[in-house]
């Protein structure tokens, strides 16, 4: 009997750890993402399912896994899993928080810099028609120093972003469901405001909130109209936090100056119209795509698998 099934290839240290623990495992090695049919065919006898954020684990899959004890999600999010159905079966669901925060924050900060200074746009220009030389008014962007950064969600990633961009002399405001304690605000030089106020005063709006029923389509047409015309939007959180249709309209109407997206509403698909806009950067969900972050994530899911099979409590249970 296979004890652990990995529905995607993970860093090698994951299977090395399973082997050292003496656990039997199988790994999906097909092309592209695993299909539901393929997943159903492999979960019947397993005790642990290790799965990436891109694999839906719905009630059908959970019902088919008769011996399942743990679903170890390879990602900080877990909206791909029917956590309620898992709990009804007594199955733990875990995620991999914190370890990807640095990498995701670095990507968000990089997107701010790239968009503000038109770096991707400039690279595209040089790879095509080129440029005639330096000129005083040529290819102007905006510096971030002295500007206001609005962070939606001052969790671990948001805090990492605040800390880094404070070094760029940005003023930081934030919003979330509950205001942070005074010590946290003082440490990150962050001021609590409402979402509407944040959108009105921010030159850069950076999203770092989880996807919940309350945050789905948090930003739609009315919110984009509140933003400054020279403001830019960064989304390295979850795609459905934004209405991409409304964002596209706001960009086309020049209601905001630009956007950088690392996640998408119907990922991996997004509207082709975004591709033609020079003031938009589109990255393929690379927020935590670093060797360091992915190795740390692999350690968590594998350690949890080993613990659960050995009758111990796993870490980071979300249900």
Coordinates of C-alpha atoms in Angstrom, one line a residue:
X1 CA 0.0 0.0 0.0
X2 CA 1.3 3.5 -0.9
X3 CA 1.2 5.6 2.2
X4 CA 1.9 9.0 0.7
X5 CA 0.9 10.4 -2.7
X6 CA 2.4 13.6 -4.1
X7 CA 0.1 15.1 -6.7
X8 CA 3.0 17.1 -8.2
X9 CA 6.8 16.9 -8.3
X10 CA 8.3 18.7 -5.3
X11 CA 12.0 19.5 -4.5
X12 CA 14.0 16.3 -4.1
X13 CA 14.5 16.8 -0.4
X14 CA 10.8 15.9 0.0
X15 CA 11.2 12.4 -1.4
X16 CA 14.6 12.0 0.3
X17 CA 12.9 12.7 3.7
X18 CA 10.1 10.2 3.0
X19 CA 12.7 7.5 2.0
X20 CA 14.7 8.1 5.2
X21 CA 11.5 7.8 7.2
X22 CA 10.9 4.5 5.5
X23 CA 7.5 5.6 4.0
X24 CA 6.2 4.3 0.7
X25 CA 5.2 7.0 -1.7
X26 CA 4.2 7.7 -5.3
X27 CA 4.5 10.9 -7.3
X28 CA 2.4 12.2 -10.2
X29 CA 4.9 12.7 -13.1
X30 CA 2.5 13.4 -16.0
X31 CA 2.6 16.5 -18.2
X32 CA 0.9 19.6 -16.9
X33 CA -1.3 19.7 -13.8
X34 CA -2.9 16.5 -12.5
X35 CA -6.5 16.0 -13.5
X36 CA -9.3 15.1 -11.1
X37 CA -9.6 11.7 -12.7
X38 CA -5.9 11.0 -12.2
X39 CA -6.0 12.1 -8.6
X40 CA -9.1 10.0 -7.9
X41 CA -7.2 7.0 -9.3
X42 CA -4.4 7.3 -6.7
X43 CA -6.1 8.3 -3.4
X44 CA -8.0 5.1 -2.5
X45 CA -5.5 3.6 0.0
X46 CA -3.2 6.5 0.9
X47 CA -2.8 8.0 4.4
X48 CA -1.4 11.3 3.3
X49 CA -2.0 13.5 0.2
X50 CA 0.7 16.1 -0.4
X51 CA -0.7 18.5 -3.0
X52 CA 0.2 21.9 -4.4
X53 CA -2.1 24.9 -4.3
X54 CA -2.9 24.4 -8.0
X55 CA -4.6 21.0 -7.4
X56 CA -8.3 21.1 -6.4
X57 CA -9.1 18.6 -3.6
X58 CA -12.9 18.6 -3.5
X59 CA -15.4 16.5 -1.6
X60 CA -15.3 13.8 -4.2
X61 CA -11.6 13.3 -3.8
X62 CA -11.9 13.3 0.0
X63 CA -14.7 10.8 -0.1
X64 CA -12.7 8.5 -2.3
X65 CA -9.7 8.5 0.0
X66 CA -11.0 6.0 2.5
X67 CA -7.8 5.9 4.7
X68 CA -6.8 9.5 4.4
X69 CA -5.5 11.1 7.6
X70 CA -3.9 14.3 6.3
X71 CA -3.9 16.7 3.3
X72 CA -0.6 18.6 3.4
X73 CA -1.0 21.6 1.1
X74 CA 2.1 22.9 -0.5
X75 CA 1.4 26.6 -0.2
X76 CA 0.4 29.2 2.3
X77 CA -3.2 29.2 0.9
X78 CA -5.6 26.4 1.1
X79 CA -8.6 27.6 -0.9
X80 CA -8.1 24.7 -3.3
X81 CA -9.2 22.2 -0.6
X82 CA -12.7 21.6 0.8
X83 CA -11.5 21.9 4.4
X84 CA -15.1 21.4 5.7
X85 CA -15.4 18.1 4.0
X86 CA -12.0 17.1 5.3
X87 CA -12.9 18.0 8.9
X88 CA -16.1 16.1 8.7
X89 CA -14.0 13.0 7.9
X90 CA -11.6 13.8 10.7
X91 CA -8.8 14.6 8.2
X92 CA -6.3 17.3 9.0
X93 CA -5.5 20.0 6.4
X94 CA -2.2 21.8 6.8
X95 CA -0.5 24.6 4.9
X96 CA 3.0 26.1 4.7
X97 CA 2.8 29.6 6.2
X98 CA 5.6 32.0 6.9
X99 CA 8.4 30.3 4.9
X100 CA 7.4 31.9 1.6
X101 CA 6.8 35.4 3.1
X102 CA 10.3 36.8 2.3
X103 CA 10.3 35.6 -1.3
X104 CA 6.7 36.8 -2.0
X105 CA 7.5 40.2 -0.4
X106 CA 10.6 40.5 -2.5
X107 CA 8.6 39.9 -5.7
X108 CA 6.0 42.4 -4.7
X109 CA 8.7 45.0 -4.1
X110 CA 10.4 44.1 -7.3
X111 CA 7.1 44.6 -9.2
X112 CA 6.7 48.1 -7.6
X113 CA 10.1 49.1 -8.7
X114 CA 9.8 47.6 -12.2
X115 CA 6.4 49.2 -12.8
X116 CA 7.3 52.6 -11.4
X117 CA 10.6 52.8 -13.4
X118 CA 9.1 51.2 -16.5
X119 CA 11.9 48.5 -16.4
X120 CA 10.0 45.8 -18.2
X121 CA 8.7 48.3 -20.8
X122 CA 12.2 49.5 -21.3
X123 CA 13.5 46.0 -21.8
X124 CA 10.8 45.4 -24.4
X125 CA 11.7 48.6 -26.2
X126 CA 15.4 47.6 -26.5
X127 CA 14.6 44.1 -27.7
X128 CA 12.4 45.5 -30.5
X129 CA 13.1 48.9 -32.1
X130 CA 15.7 50.2 -29.7
X131 CA 16.2 53.8 -28.6
X132 CA 18.0 56.9 -30.0
X133 CA 19.9 57.7 -26.8
X134 CA 19.5 59.6 -23.5
X135 CA 17.2 62.6 -23.5
X136 CA 15.9 64.7 -20.7
X137 CA 12.2 63.8 -21.2
X138 CA 12.6 60.3 -22.5
X139 CA 11.0 57.3 -20.8
X140 CA 10.2 59.0 -17.6
X141 CA 8.9 56.9 -14.6
X142 CA 8.4 57.8 -11.0
X143 CA 10.6 57.3 -7.9
X144 CA 9.1 55.7 -4.9
X145 CA 10.8 57.8 -2.3
X146 CA 8.4 60.1 -0.6
X147 CA 5.3 58.3 -2.0
X148 CA 2.6 56.5 0.0
X149 CA 2.4 52.7 0.0
X150 CA -1.0 51.2 0.9
X151 CA -0.8 47.6 2.1
X152 CA -4.0 45.6 2.2
X153 CA -3.3 42.9 4.8
X154 CA -0.5 43.5 7.3
X155 CA 0.2 39.9 7.8
X156 CA 3.7 38.3 7.6
X157 CA 4.1 39.1 3.9
X158 CA 2.6 42.6 4.3
X159 CA 5.0 43.3 7.2
X160 CA 8.0 42.1 5.1
X161 CA 6.9 44.5 2.3
X162 CA 6.5 47.4 4.7
X163 CA 9.9 46.8 6.2
X164 CA 11.6 46.7 2.8
X165 CA 9.8 49.7 1.3
X166 CA 10.4 51.8 4.4
X167 CA 14.0 51.6 3.3
X168 CA 12.9 53.3 0.1
X169 CA 11.6 56.2 2.2
X170 CA 8.0 55.3 1.5
X171 CA 5.2 56.3 3.9
X172 CA 3.2 53.2 4.8
X173 CA -0.5 53.0 5.5
X174 CA -2.4 49.7 5.9
X175 CA -5.8 48.2 6.3
X176 CA -7.2 44.8 7.4
X177 CA -10.1 43.4 9.4
X178 CA -8.6 44.3 12.7
X179 CA -6.1 47.1 13.6
X180 CA -2.6 45.9 14.6
X181 CA -1.3 46.6 18.1
X182 CA 0.6 49.9 18.7
X183 CA 3.9 48.1 19.0
X184 CA 3.5 46.5 15.5
X185 CA 2.5 49.8 14.0
X186 CA 5.4 51.5 15.5
X187 CA 7.9 48.8 14.4
X188 CA 6.7 49.0 10.8
X189 CA 6.0 52.7 10.8
X190 CA 2.5 51.8 9.5
X191 CA -0.7 53.8 10.0
X192 CA -4.1 52.1 10.1
X193 CA -6.8 53.5 7.7
X194 CA -10.0 52.3 6.1
X195 CA -9.8 50.6 2.7
X196 CA -11.5 53.6 1.1
X197 CA -9.0 56.0 2.7
X198 CA -6.1 53.8 1.7
X199 CA -7.2 53.8 -1.9
X200 CA -7.5 57.6 -1.9
X201 CA -4.1 58.4 -0.5
X202 CA -1.8 55.6 -1.8
X203 CA 0.5 56.0 -4.8
X204 CA 1.1 52.2 -4.6
X205 CA -1.6 49.7 -3.5
X206 CA -0.1 46.3 -2.7
X207 CA -2.5 43.4 -1.9
X208 CA -1.4 40.8 0.7
X209 CA -4.7 39.6 2.1
X210 CA -6.1 36.0 2.1
X211 CA -8.9 35.0 -0.2
X212 CA -12.1 34.8 1.8
X213 CA -15.8 35.5 1.1
X214 CA -15.2 39.0 2.5
X215 CA -12.2 39.7 0.3
X216 CA -13.4 38.2 -3.0
X217 CA -13.8 41.1 -5.4
X218 CA -12.7 43.5 -2.7
X219 CA -11.5 45.8 -5.6
X220 CA -14.1 46.5 -8.3
X221 CA -15.0 49.5 -10.4
X222 CA -16.0 51.8 -7.4
X223 CA -12.7 51.1 -5.6
X224 CA -10.6 51.8 -8.7
X225 CA -12.4 55.1 -9.1
X226 CA -11.2 56.1 -5.6
X227 CA -7.6 55.6 -6.5
X228 CA -5.2 58.3 -7.7
X229 CA -4.8 58.5 -11.5
X230 CA -1.0 58.1 -11.0
X231 CA -1.4 55.1 -8.6
X232 CA -0.3 51.6 -9.4
X233 CA -1.7 48.3 -8.2
X234 CA 0.3 45.2 -7.2
X235 CA -1.4 41.9 -6.6
X236 CA 0.7 39.1 -5.2
X237 CA -2.1 37.8 -3.0
X238 CA -5.0 35.9 -4.7
X239 CA -6.4 36.7 -8.1
X240 CA -10.1 36.8 -7.2
X241 CA -9.5 39.7 -4.7
X242 CA -9.7 41.8 -7.9
X243 CA -12.4 42.0 -10.5
X244 CA -10.1 41.8 -13.6
X245 CA -12.8 43.0 -15.9
X246 CA -13.1 46.2 -13.8
X247 CA -9.4 46.5 -13.5
X248 CA -9.0 46.3 -17.3
X249 CA -11.6 49.0 -17.7
X250 CA -9.9 51.2 -15.1
X251 CA -6.6 50.9 -17.0
X252 CA -8.1 51.6 -20.4
X253 CA -9.9 54.6 -19.0
X254 CA -6.7 55.8 -17.3
X255 CA -8.3 55.8 -13.9
X256 CA -5.1 54.3 -12.5
X257 CA -1.6 54.4 -14.0
X258 CA -0.7 50.7 -14.0
X259 CA -0.9 47.3 -12.5
X260 CA 1.4 44.3 -11.8
X261 CA -0.2 41.0 -11.4
X262 CA 1.4 37.8 -10.2
X263 CA -2.0 36.0 -9.6
X264 CA -5.2 35.8 -11.6
X265 CA -8.9 35.6 -11.1
X266 CA -9.3 32.4 -13.2
X267 CA -5.6 31.3 -13.0
X268 CA -3.8 30.4 -15.1
X269 CA -6.1 32.2 -17.6
X270 CA -6.5 35.9 -17.9
X271 CA -7.8 38.3 -20.4
X272 CA -5.7 38.8 -23.6
X273 CA -6.3 42.5 -23.4
X274 CA -3.8 42.8 -20.5
X275 CA -1.0 41.7 -22.8
X276 CA -1.3 44.7 -25.1
X277 CA -1.0 47.2 -22.2
X278 CA 2.5 48.6 -21.7
X279 CA 1.6 49.7 -18.2
X280 CA 0.9 46.2 -17.0
X281 CA 3.4 43.6 -15.8
X282 CA 2.2 39.9 -15.9
X283 CA 4.2 37.3 -14.0
X284 CA 3.3 33.6 -13.7
X285 CA 2.5 33.2 -10.0
X286 CA 6.2 33.3 -9.0
X287 CA 5.7 35.0 -5.6
X288 CA 7.5 32.2 -3.7
X289 CA 9.3 30.6 -6.6
X290 CA 12.7 30.5 -5.0
X291 CA 14.8 27.5 -4.2
X292 CA 14.9 28.6 -0.6
X293 CA 11.2 29.0 -0.1
X294 CA 10.2 25.9 -2.0
X295 CA 12.7 23.8 -0.1
X296 CA 11.3 25.1 3.2
X297 CA 7.8 24.4 2.0
X298 CA 8.8 20.8 1.1
X299 CA 10.3 20.3 4.6
X300 CA 7.0 21.3 6.2
X301 CA 4.7 19.1 4.1
X302 CA 7.0 16.1 4.4
X303 CA 7.6 16.5 8.1
X304 CA 3.8 16.7 8.6
X305 CA 3.3 13.6 6.6
X306 CA 5.9 11.7 8.6
X307 CA 4.4 13.0 11.9
X308 CA 0.9 12.1 11.1
X309 CA 1.7 8.5 9.9
X310 CA 3.7 8.1 13.1
X311 CA 0.7 9.2 15.3
X312 CA 2.0 12.6 16.1
X313 CA 0.3 16.0 15.5
X314 CA 1.2 17.9 12.4
X315 CA 2.0 21.6 12.4
X316 CA -0.1 24.4 10.8
X317 CA -3.5 22.6 10.8
X318 CA -6.0 25.0 9.2
X319 CA -9.2 23.1 9.9

